[in-house]
mmCIF file of C-alpha atoms and ligand atoms in Angstrom:
data_model
loop_
_atom_site.group_PDB
_atom_site.id
_atom_site.type_symbol
_atom_site.label_atom_id
_atom_site.label_comp_id
_atom_site.label_asym_id
_atom_site.label_seq_id
_atom_site.Cartn_x
_atom_site.Cartn_y
_atom_site.Cartn_z
ATOM 1 C CA MET A 123 0.000 0.000 0.000
ATOM 2 C CA GLN A 124 1.305 3.430 -0.936
ATOM 3 C CA LYS A 125 -1.479 5.707 0.239
ATOM 4 C CA ILE A 126 -3.085 5.292 3.644
ATOM 5 C CA ILE A 127 -5.827 7.257 5.325
ATOM 6 C CA THR A 128 -5.555 7.172 9.101
ATOM 7 C CA ILE A 129 -8.626 7.866 11.194
ATOM 8 C CA VAL A 130 -8.113 9.323 14.670
ATOM 9 C CA GLY A 131 -10.384 11.146 17.068
ATOM 10 C CA ALA A 132 -9.538 10.417 20.687
ATOM 11 C CA ARG A 133 -6.511 11.009 22.885
ATOM 12 C CA PRO A 134 -5.120 7.462 22.942
ATOM 13 C CA GLN A 135 -5.373 7.314 19.143
ATOM 14 C CA PHE A 136 -3.151 10.366 18.697
ATOM 15 C CA ILE A 137 -0.505 8.651 20.829
ATOM 16 C CA LYS A 138 -0.767 5.396 18.877
ATOM 17 C CA ALA A 139 -0.852 7.169 15.499
ATOM 18 C CA ALA A 140 2.358 9.059 16.307
ATOM 19 C CA THR A 141 4.290 5.790 16.260
ATOM 20 C CA LEU A 142 3.085 4.631 12.841
ATOM 21 C CA SER A 143 3.197 8.062 11.198
ATOM 22 C CA ARG A 144 6.911 8.165 11.893
ATOM 23 C CA GLN A 145 7.390 4.760 10.265
ATOM 24 C CA PHE A 146 5.307 5.722 7.220
ATOM 25 C CA GLN A 147 7.517 8.756 6.688
ATOM 26 C CA LYS A 148 10.616 6.544 6.855
ATOM 27 C CA LEU A 149 9.176 4.118 4.300
ATOM 28 C CA GLY A 150 7.799 6.786 1.958
ATOM 29 C CA ILE A 151 4.171 5.693 2.440
ATOM 30 C CA GLU A 152 1.802 8.620 1.892
ATOM 31 C CA GLU A 153 -0.457 9.133 4.906
ATOM 32 C CA LEU A 154 -3.398 11.489 5.211
ATOM 33 C CA ILE A 155 -4.874 11.940 8.678
ATOM 34 C CA VAL A 156 -8.573 12.435 9.342
ATOM 35 C CA HIS A 157 -9.393 13.839 12.796
ATOM 36 C CA THR A 158 -13.034 13.165 13.582
ATOM 37 C CA GLY A 159 -13.095 15.697 16.411
ATOM 38 C CA GLN A 160 -14.206 13.261 19.135
ATOM 39 C CA HIS A 161 -11.661 14.897 21.490
ATOM 40 C CA PHE A 162 -11.196 18.559 20.709
ATOM 41 C CA ASP A 163 -9.940 20.482 23.776
ATOM 42 C CA ALA A 164 -6.373 21.703 23.235
ATOM 43 C CA ASN A 165 -5.126 19.578 26.145
ATOM 44 C CA MET A 166 -6.944 16.495 24.844
ATOM 45 C CA SER A 167 -5.864 16.858 21.209
ATOM 46 C CA GLU A 168 -3.598 19.663 19.938
ATOM 47 C CA VAL A 169 -0.917 19.116 22.588
ATOM 48 C CA PHE A 170 -0.305 15.568 21.322
ATOM 49 C CA PHE A 171 0.101 16.657 17.687
ATOM 50 C CA GLN A 172 2.657 19.225 18.776
ATOM 51 C CA GLU A 173 4.671 17.250 21.313
ATOM 52 C CA MET A 174 4.683 13.995 19.399
ATOM 53 C CA GLU A 175 5.235 15.681 16.017
ATOM 54 C CA ILE A 176 2.243 14.037 14.401
ATOM 55 C CA PRO A 177 1.524 15.412 10.914
ATOM 56 C CA LYS A 178 -1.335 17.935 10.897
ATOM 57 C CA PRO A 179 -4.647 16.300 9.980
ATOM 58 C CA THR A 180 -5.647 16.907 6.370
ATOM 59 C CA TYR A 181 -9.312 16.705 7.367
ATOM 60 C CA GLN A 182 -10.981 17.876 10.593
ATOM 61 C CA LEU A 183 -14.566 16.709 10.920
ATOM 62 C CA GLU A 184 -15.242 18.442 14.266
ATOM 63 C CA ILE A 185 -17.840 15.921 15.381
ATOM 64 C CA HIS A 186 -18.266 15.718 19.147
ATOM 65 C CA GLY A 187 -20.659 16.041 22.038
ATOM 66 C CA LEU A 188 -23.339 13.798 20.501
ATOM 67 C CA THR A 189 -24.904 10.508 21.544
ATOM 68 C CA HIS A 190 -23.061 7.382 20.394
ATOM 69 C CA GLY A 191 -25.357 6.728 17.438
ATOM 70 C CA ALA A 192 -25.452 10.310 16.192
ATOM 71 C CA MET A 193 -21.690 10.677 16.585
ATOM 72 C CA THR A 194 -20.879 7.445 14.788
ATOM 73 C CA GLY A 195 -23.409 8.183 12.029
ATOM 74 C CA ARG A 196 -22.068 11.643 11.302
ATOM 75 C CA MET A 197 -18.508 10.355 11.310
ATOM 76 C CA LEU A 198 -19.469 7.587 8.907
ATOM 77 C CA GLU A 199 -20.909 10.107 6.473
ATOM 78 C CA GLY A 200 -17.968 12.506 6.772
ATOM 79 C CA ILE A 201 -15.346 9.780 6.363
ATOM 80 C CA GLU A 202 -17.160 8.200 3.412
ATOM 81 C CA ASN A 203 -17.006 11.475 1.463
ATOM 82 C CA ILE A 204 -13.285 11.769 2.094
ATOM 83 C CA LEU A 205 -12.608 8.162 1.056
ATOM 84 C CA ILE A 206 -14.577 8.551 -2.174
ATOM 85 C CA ASN A 207 -12.508 11.609 -3.105
ATOM 86 C CA GLU A 208 -9.100 10.420 -1.915
ATOM 87 C CA LYS A 209 -9.275 6.768 -3.059
ATOM 88 C CA PRO A 210 -6.662 5.444 -0.594
ATOM 89 C CA ASP A 211 -5.144 1.954 -0.825
ATOM 90 C CA GLY A 212 -6.094 1.303 2.780
ATOM 91 C CA VAL A 213 -7.729 2.817 5.849
ATOM 92 C CA LEU A 214 -5.988 2.547 9.200
ATOM 93 C CA VAL A 215 -7.935 2.591 12.451
ATOM 94 C CA TYR A 216 -6.787 2.310 16.061
ATOM 95 C CA GLY A 217 -8.325 0.836 19.168
ATOM 96 C CA ASP A 218 -11.969 0.913 20.078
ATOM 97 C CA THR A 219 -13.665 4.310 19.838
ATOM 98 C CA ASN A 220 -16.611 5.479 17.744
ATOM 99 C CA SER A 221 -14.058 6.959 15.325
ATOM 100 C CA THR A 222 -12.538 3.478 14.926
ATOM 101 C CA LEU A 223 -15.851 1.880 14.050
ATOM 102 C CA ALA A 224 -16.973 4.712 11.757
ATOM 103 C CA GLY A 225 -13.671 4.636 9.851
ATOM 104 C CA ALA A 226 -13.720 0.871 9.433
ATOM 105 C CA LEU A 227 -17.345 0.771 8.351
ATOM 106 C CA ALA A 228 -17.020 3.604 5.833
ATOM 107 C CA ALA A 229 -14.012 1.899 4.244
ATOM 108 C CA ALA A 230 -15.424 -1.643 4.274
ATOM 109 C CA LYS A 231 -18.587 -0.551 2.447
ATOM 110 C CA LEU A 232 -16.426 1.059 -0.238
ATOM 111 C CA HIS A 233 -14.294 -2.121 -0.487
ATOM 112 C CA ILE A 234 -11.222 -0.282 0.731
ATOM 113 C CA PRO A 235 -9.016 -2.590 2.838
ATOM 114 C CA VAL A 236 -9.226 -1.862 6.566
ATOM 115 C CA ILE A 237 -6.217 -2.200 8.854
ATOM 116 C CA HIS A 238 -6.983 -2.413 12.576
ATOM 117 C CA ILE A 239 -4.194 -1.752 15.042
ATOM 118 C CA GLU A 240 -4.851 -3.152 18.557
ATOM 119 C CA ALA A 241 -7.108 -5.851 17.188
ATOM 120 C CA GLY A 242 -8.434 -8.848 19.091
ATOM 121 C CA LEU A 243 -8.763 -7.247 22.499
ATOM 122 C CA ARG A 244 -11.817 -8.185 24.499
ATOM 123 C CA SER A 245 -13.175 -7.296 27.919
ATOM 124 C CA PHE A 246 -16.149 -9.662 27.424
ATOM 125 C CA ASN A 247 -18.384 -6.914 28.747
ATOM 126 C CA MET A 248 -20.867 -5.956 26.051
ATOM 127 C CA ALA A 249 -22.142 -3.074 28.195
ATOM 128 C CA MET A 250 -18.938 -1.208 27.290
ATOM 129 C CA PRO A 251 -19.303 0.868 24.116
ATOM 130 C CA GLU A 252 -15.647 0.082 23.419
ATOM 131 C CA GLU A 253 -16.342 -3.674 23.360
ATOM 132 C CA ILE A 254 -19.017 -3.235 20.693
ATOM 133 C CA ASN A 255 -16.643 -1.073 18.648
ATOM 134 C CA ARG A 256 -13.807 -3.626 18.946
ATOM 135 C CA ILE A 257 -15.852 -6.627 17.888
ATOM 136 C CA LEU A 258 -17.497 -4.929 14.921
ATOM 137 C CA THR A 259 -14.282 -3.293 13.736
ATOM 138 C CA ASP A 260 -12.363 -6.564 13.868
ATOM 139 C CA ARG A 261 -15.056 -8.373 11.896
ATOM 140 C CA ILE A 262 -14.985 -5.900 8.977
ATOM 141 C CA SER A 263 -11.218 -5.407 8.899
ATOM 142 C CA ASP A 264 -8.911 -7.062 6.365
ATOM 143 C CA TYR A 265 -5.703 -6.849 8.383
ATOM 144 C CA LEU A 266 -5.713 -7.343 12.135
ATOM 145 C CA PHE A 267 -2.578 -6.327 13.992
ATOM 146 C CA CYS A 268 -2.685 -7.863 17.465
ATOM 147 C CA PRO A 269 -0.558 -6.674 20.374
ATOM 148 C CA THR A 270 -0.609 -9.930 22.375
ATOM 149 C CA ASP A 271 -1.077 -13.698 22.047
ATOM 150 C CA THR A 272 -4.279 -13.352 24.071
ATOM 151 C CA ALA A 273 -5.656 -11.038 21.382
ATOM 152 C CA ILE A 274 -4.894 -13.637 18.702
ATOM 153 C CA GLN A 275 -6.536 -16.375 20.778
ATOM 154 C CA ASN A 276 -9.651 -14.208 21.210
ATOM 155 C CA LEU A 277 -9.949 -13.884 17.429
ATOM 156 C CA GLU A 278 -9.401 -17.598 16.896
ATOM 157 C CA ARG A 279 -12.099 -18.399 19.443
ATOM 158 C CA GLU A 280 -14.497 -16.168 17.502
ATOM 159 C CA GLY A 281 -13.836 -18.107 14.315
ATOM 160 C CA PHE A 282 -11.624 -15.584 12.536
ATOM 161 C CA LYS A 283 -9.595 -18.417 11.023
ATOM 162 C CA ASN A 284 -12.626 -19.068 8.808
ATOM 163 C CA PHE A 285 -12.674 -15.515 7.483
ATOM 164 C CA GLN A 286 -10.489 -13.982 4.791
ATOM 165 C CA THR A 287 -8.708 -11.824 7.311
ATOM 166 C CA LYS A 288 -4.996 -11.600 7.842
ATOM 167 C CA ILE A 289 -4.057 -11.820 11.527
ATOM 168 C CA LEU A 290 -0.600 -10.643 12.561
ATOM 169 C CA LYS A 291 1.087 -10.107 15.909
ATOM 170 C CA ASN A 292 3.095 -6.902 15.825
ATOM 171 C CA GLY A 293 3.447 -5.950 19.535
ATOM 172 C CA ASP A 294 2.021 -2.952 21.300
ATOM 173 C CA VAL A 295 2.431 0.473 19.716
ATOM 174 C CA MET A 296 1.990 2.135 23.115
ATOM 175 C CA GLN A 297 5.158 0.414 24.238
ATOM 176 C CA ASP A 298 6.896 2.019 21.242
ATOM 177 C CA ALA A 299 5.583 5.444 22.253
ATOM 178 C CA ALA A 300 6.629 5.028 25.888
ATOM 179 C CA ILE A 301 10.170 4.071 24.874
ATOM 180 C CA TYR A 302 10.548 6.691 22.131
ATOM 181 C CA TYR A 303 9.208 9.675 24.072
ATOM 182 C CA ALA A 304 10.570 8.897 27.568
ATOM 183 C CA GLU A 305 13.855 10.706 26.984
ATOM 184 C CA LYS A 306 12.176 13.732 25.383
ATOM 185 C CA ALA A 307 9.774 13.891 28.337
ATOM 186 C CA GLU A 308 12.686 14.103 30.791
ATOM 187 C CA LYS A 309 13.967 17.151 28.917
ATOM 188 C CA LYS A 310 10.695 18.914 28.132
ATOM 189 C CA SER A 311 8.335 18.312 31.067
ATOM 190 C CA ASN A 312 8.390 20.405 34.231
ATOM 191 C CA ILE A 313 5.329 18.876 35.868
ATOM 192 C CA LEU A 314 7.263 17.311 38.728
ATOM 193 C CA SER A 315 8.815 20.587 39.816
ATOM 194 C CA LYS A 316 5.422 22.300 39.476
ATOM 195 C CA LEU A 317 3.747 19.701 41.686
ATOM 196 C CA ASN A 318 6.676 19.581 44.070
ATOM 197 C CA LEU A 319 5.549 16.411 45.851
ATOM 198 C CA PRO A 320 8.147 13.925 47.130
ATOM 199 C CA THR A 321 5.729 11.070 46.693
ATOM 200 C CA PHE A 322 2.304 10.655 45.070
ATOM 201 C CA ILE A 323 -0.154 8.270 43.462
ATOM 202 C CA LEU A 324 -1.325 8.895 39.886
ATOM 203 C CA ALA A 325 -4.978 8.214 39.127
ATOM 204 C CA THR A 326 -7.250 8.673 36.095
ATOM 205 C CA ILE A 327 -11.038 8.165 35.825
ATOM 206 C CA HIS A 328 -13.035 8.479 32.632
ATOM 207 C CA ARG A 329 -14.670 5.159 31.697
ATOM 208 C CA GLN A 330 -18.390 5.512 31.066
ATOM 209 C CA GLU A 331 -19.264 2.661 33.482
ATOM 210 C CA ASN A 332 -17.735 4.786 36.268
ATOM 211 C CA THR A 333 -18.601 8.325 35.222
ATOM 212 C CA ASP A 334 -22.196 7.593 34.242
ATOM 213 C CA SER A 335 -23.014 5.737 37.443
ATOM 214 C CA PRO A 336 -23.255 8.225 40.341
ATOM 215 C CA GLU A 337 -22.866 5.328 42.781
ATOM 216 C CA ASN A 338 -19.661 4.024 41.160
ATOM 217 C CA LEU A 339 -18.237 7.518 40.892
ATOM 218 C CA ARG A 340 -19.010 8.358 44.543
ATOM 219 C CA ASN A 341 -17.433 5.066 45.636
ATOM 220 C CA ILE A 342 -14.268 5.675 43.645
ATOM 221 C CA ILE A 343 -13.912 9.214 44.985
ATOM 222 C CA LYS A 344 -14.477 7.906 48.535
ATOM 223 C CA GLY A 345 -11.746 5.276 48.060
ATOM 224 C CA LEU A 346 -9.308 7.805 46.596
ATOM 225 C CA ASN A 347 -10.071 10.322 49.386
ATOM 226 C CA GLU A 348 -9.076 7.668 51.936
ATOM 227 C CA ILE A 349 -5.851 6.781 50.142
ATOM 228 C CA ASN A 350 -5.065 10.483 49.798
ATOM 229 C CA LEU A 351 -4.838 10.699 53.609
ATOM 230 C CA GLN A 352 -1.730 8.477 53.382
ATOM 231 C CA ILE A 353 -0.140 9.507 50.057
ATOM 232 C CA PRO A 354 -1.257 12.486 47.925
ATOM 233 C CA VAL A 355 -3.353 11.402 44.943
ATOM 234 C CA ILE A 356 -2.965 13.374 41.703
ATOM 235 C CA VAL A 357 -5.715 13.100 39.093
ATOM 236 C CA PRO A 358 -5.379 14.731 35.658
ATOM 237 C CA ILE A 359 -9.097 14.881 35.230
ATOM 238 C CA HIS A 360 -10.900 14.068 31.987
ATOM 239 C CA PRO A 361 -13.279 16.924 31.016
ATOM 240 C CA ARG A 362 -16.300 14.594 31.067
ATOM 241 C CA THR A 363 -15.485 13.381 34.575
ATOM 242 C CA ARG A 364 -14.971 16.944 35.771
ATOM 243 C CA ASN A 365 -18.416 17.935 34.466
ATOM 244 C CA ILE A 366 -20.109 14.972 36.095
ATOM 245 C CA LEU A 367 -18.379 15.567 39.442
ATOM 246 C CA SER A 368 -19.692 19.095 39.369
ATOM 247 C CA LEU A 369 -23.217 18.089 38.267
ATOM 248 C CA GLN A 370 -23.391 15.419 40.975
ATOM 249 C CA ASN A 371 -21.887 17.788 43.516
ATOM 250 C CA ILE A 372 -19.137 15.312 44.387
ATOM 251 C CA GLN A 373 -16.121 17.000 45.925
ATOM 252 C CA PRO A 374 -12.843 15.121 45.816
ATOM 253 C CA GLU A 375 -10.379 15.888 48.616
ATOM 254 C CA PHE A 376 -7.372 14.981 46.465
ATOM 255 C CA ASN A 377 -5.513 16.982 43.867
ATOM 256 C CA LEU A 378 -7.353 17.472 40.550
ATOM 257 C CA ILE A 379 -5.319 18.936 37.704
ATOM 258 C CA ASP A 380 -6.243 19.606 34.077
ATOM 259 C CA PRO A 381 -5.488 16.815 31.590
ATOM 260 C CA VAL A 382 -1.768 16.804 30.860
ATOM 261 C CA GLY A 383 0.210 16.270 27.659
ATOM 262 C CA TYR A 384 2.006 13.004 26.982
ATOM 263 C CA PHE A 385 5.394 14.239 28.214
ATOM 264 C CA ASP A 386 3.933 15.278 31.571
ATOM 265 C CA MET A 387 2.034 12.010 31.763
ATOM 266 C CA ILE A 388 5.239 10.046 31.224
ATOM 267 C CA MET A 389 6.950 11.925 34.046
ATOM 268 C CA LEU A 390 3.999 11.339 36.377
ATOM 269 C CA LEU A 391 4.076 7.641 35.498
ATOM 270 C CA LYS A 392 7.821 7.459 36.045
ATOM 271 C CA LYS A 393 7.797 9.091 39.438
ATOM 272 C CA CYS A 394 4.534 7.960 41.042
ATOM 273 C CA GLU A 395 4.307 5.260 43.726
ATOM 274 C CA LEU A 396 1.316 3.501 42.204
ATOM 275 C CA VAL A 397 -1.243 3.945 39.414
ATOM 276 C CA ILE A 398 -5.008 3.777 39.922
ATOM 277 C CA THR A 399 -7.025 3.958 36.713
ATOM 278 C CA ASP A 400 -9.935 2.804 34.600
ATOM 279 C CA SER A 401 -8.038 3.634 31.386
ATOM 280 C CA GLY A 402 -6.947 0.900 29.007
ATOM 281 C CA GLY A 403 -3.717 2.566 27.959
ATOM 282 C CA VAL A 404 -2.677 3.750 31.401
ATOM 283 C CA GLN A 405 -2.805 0.173 32.751
ATOM 284 C CA LYS A 406 -0.086 -0.794 30.294
ATOM 285 C CA GLU A 407 1.899 2.390 30.809
ATOM 286 C CA ALA A 408 2.019 1.655 34.554
ATOM 287 C CA PHE A 409 3.736 -1.613 33.636
ATOM 288 C CA PHE A 410 6.076 0.062 31.090
ATOM 289 C CA PHE A 411 7.266 2.385 33.867
ATOM 290 C CA GLU A 412 7.416 -0.461 36.412
ATOM 291 C CA LYS A 413 4.505 0.602 38.593
ATOM 292 C CA TYR A 414 1.740 -1.511 40.037
ATOM 293 C CA CYS A 415 -1.731 -0.652 38.852
ATOM 294 C CA ILE A 416 -5.134 -0.871 40.516
ATOM 295 C CA THR A 417 -7.827 -0.970 37.853
ATOM 296 C CA LEU A 418 -11.217 0.532 38.681
ATOM 297 C CA ARG A 419 -13.051 -1.959 36.504
ATOM 298 C CA GLU A 420 -14.428 -5.473 36.807
ATOM 299 C CA GLN A 421 -12.654 -6.709 33.648
ATOM 300 C CA THR A 422 -9.631 -5.754 31.626
ATOM 301 C CA GLU A 423 -8.492 -6.457 28.069
ATOM 302 C CA TRP A 424 -4.922 -6.569 29.378
ATOM 303 C CA VAL A 425 -5.303 -9.847 31.243
ATOM 304 C CA GLU A 426 -1.583 -10.652 31.193
ATOM 305 C CA LEU A 427 -0.978 -7.779 33.630
ATOM 306 C CA VAL A 428 -3.369 -9.305 36.149
ATOM 307 C CA LYS A 429 -2.089 -12.833 35.545
ATOM 308 C CA ASN A 430 1.470 -11.732 36.263
ATOM 309 C CA GLY A 431 0.573 -9.847 39.445
ATOM 310 C CA PHE A 432 1.179 -6.291 38.168
ATOM 311 C CA ASN A 433 -2.463 -5.248 38.100
ATOM 312 C CA MET A 434 -5.444 -5.826 40.367
ATOM 313 C CA LEU A 435 -9.097 -5.309 39.419
ATOM 314 C CA THR A 436 -11.196 -3.713 42.145
ATOM 315 C CA GLY A 437 -14.151 -2.259 40.239
ATOM 316 C CA SER A 438 -15.414 0.838 42.023
ATOM 317 C CA ASN A 439 -15.521 -0.783 45.479
ATOM 318 C CA PRO A 440 -13.684 1.486 47.977
ATOM 319 C CA GLU A 441 -12.889 -1.384 50.397
ATOM 320 C CA LYS A 442 -11.343 -3.462 47.593
ATOM 321 C CA LEU A 443 -9.475 -0.380 46.383
ATOM 322 C CA ASN A 444 -8.010 0.177 49.828
ATOM 323 C CA ALA A 445 -7.111 -3.481 50.242
ATOM 324 C CA ALA A 446 -5.290 -3.460 46.874
ATOM 325 C CA PHE A 447 -3.461 -0.273 47.886
ATOM 326 C CA GLU A 448 -2.300 -1.897 51.149
ATOM 327 C CA PHE A 449 -1.289 -5.044 49.248
ATOM 328 C CA PHE A 450 0.834 -3.223 46.680
ATOM 329 C CA LYS A 451 2.484 -0.972 49.290
ATOM 330 C CA THR A 452 4.979 -3.666 50.236
ATOM 331 C CA LYS A 453 5.005 -5.834 47.087
ATOM 332 C CA LYS A 454 8.201 -6.035 45.030
ATOM 333 C CA SER A 455 8.209 -7.520 41.538
ATOM 334 C CA ASP A 456 10.542 -7.942 38.632
ATOM 335 C CA PHE A 457 8.947 -6.011 35.740
ATOM 336 C CA SER A 458 11.421 -7.201 33.106
ATOM 337 C CA ILE A 459 9.072 -9.798 31.537
ATOM 338 C CA ASN A 460 8.371 -9.000 27.874
ATOM 339 C CA LEU A 461 4.576 -8.742 27.517
ATOM 340 C CA TYR A 462 4.161 -6.139 24.780
ATOM 341 C CA GLY A 463 7.146 -6.379 22.455
ATOM 342 C CA LYS A 464 10.289 -4.326 22.511
ATOM 343 C CA GLY A 465 9.125 -1.076 20.996
ATOM 344 C CA LEU A 466 9.089 -2.323 17.403
ATOM 345 C CA ALA A 467 5.344 -2.739 16.969
ATOM 346 C CA ALA A 468 4.879 0.243 14.646
ATOM 347 C CA GLU A 469 7.923 -0.687 12.566
ATOM 348 C CA ASN A 470 6.646 -4.272 12.232
ATOM 349 C CA ALA A 471 3.200 -3.085 11.181
ATOM 350 C CA ALA A 472 4.440 -0.459 8.712
ATOM 351 C CA ASN A 473 6.755 -2.977 7.015
ATOM 352 C CA GLU A 474 3.825 -5.349 6.559
ATOM 353 C CA ILE A 475 1.520 -2.589 5.301
ATOM 354 C CA LEU A 476 4.079 -1.696 2.628
ATOM 355 C CA LYS A 477 3.821 -5.287 1.344
ATOM 356 C CA PHE A 478 -0.007 -5.420 1.206
HETATM 357 N N1 UDP B 529 -2.972 10.574 28.973
HETATM 358 C C1 UDP B 529 -2.352 11.798 28.849
HETATM 359 N N2 UDP B 529 -2.747 12.803 29.675
HETATM 360 C C2 UDP B 529 -3.698 12.635 30.643
HETATM 361 C C3 UDP B 529 -4.302 11.370 30.769
HETATM 362 C C4 UDP B 529 -3.925 10.354 29.900
HETATM 363 O O1 UDP B 529 -1.474 11.985 28.002
HETATM 364 O O2 UDP B 529 -4.022 13.600 31.344
HETATM 365 C C5 UDP B 529 -2.573 9.504 28.043
HETATM 366 C C6 UDP B 529 -2.111 8.246 28.709
HETATM 367 O O3 UDP B 529 -0.756 8.332 29.069
HETATM 368 C C7 UDP B 529 -2.384 7.190 27.653
HETATM 369 C C8 UDP B 529 -3.606 7.721 26.958
HETATM 370 O O4 UDP B 529 -3.690 9.101 27.291
HETATM 371 O O5 UDP B 529 -1.326 7.134 26.730
HETATM 372 C C9 UDP B 529 -4.779 6.969 27.482
HETATM 373 O O6 UDP B 529 -5.906 7.555 27.072
HETATM 374 P P1 UDP B 529 -7.294 7.371 27.801
HETATM 375 O O7 UDP B 529 -7.066 6.953 29.198
HETATM 376 O O8 UDP B 529 -8.045 8.612 27.545
HETATM 377 O O9 UDP B 529 -7.992 6.228 26.941
HETATM 378 P P2 UDP B 529 -8.013 4.657 26.979
HETATM 379 O O10 UDP B 529 -6.605 4.169 26.930
HETATM 380 O O11 UDP B 529 -8.734 4.252 28.226
HETATM 381 O O12 UDP B 529 -8.783 4.274 25.765
#
């Protein structure tokens, strides 16, 4: 393939796309980026393009703030128009957002090959919008790049061997990003001196199952408030979570800061004592930077982290959260096991894409 259209829209996709864009430039593959607009605040979008030197999107659809159906529908229409005009050799989608599904569906209906990076992941919780997006995107993709053996096994269990789909294991592009940008972050970020805390816990909360349930959200905040009495908890707060906290009149006693750029996030991950999150990507990043992670969910796609003792699932239960915190306080592990590749996932994928 010589001409690729990449569809991005949400924060984790900018980070993932940065790794492949760099490889495409090296290989001389033409890439046009479509930004659907799902995340649009400067600190949720623009900062990543700047810091990570991602090429400016050729198309900005500016679609956000709608219900899932309306958002996906409008993206589908917008992306279809672009694909008809641009006639790419392939469409590249990342992860599990509405932008992922809209991009894959628009391309598949036009018989343009779809490449899915981070394919095969499953939480087995169909109440998650992300799970629906993952399953449907995988099914209509032509090339599935899987980060882990578990992801490949998930696809095999769903019968993908019977489909005309190419399944490849390339490693995890987020591992590539963590390795590539860690040194730059050391030089460019000043978040640690701004915070000026000798020790802290890093937490993030944005998953719909937590933010849209007042009970879950109250429980999580209660658990974090308790932990904060022992070690300061820092939360770069997602705009949606901030709005809901305010609407529900929930007042955290820990430190809320605005969402940070990737360089600041890397430094927070490097220096924190522990990570508490409901994010998919942050669970892995905790591991990349050798930190234990408590996951505020009942399931995770990244099962190998739990299996190897690096991650514990507590859901939103404050007692379980506290017990996990106490457990990890004294635990010492060797984090050198290779779970996600060695930072070559984007290079592996780009080399394959060139051959398609
Ligand atoms: N992230 C960031 N700044 C923040 C919070 C998260 O740069 O304030 C990064 C984080 O390091 C990870 C990605 O955003 O690379 C994860 O995105 P998010 O948690 O929004 O989505 P998920 O991974 O759950 O799909």
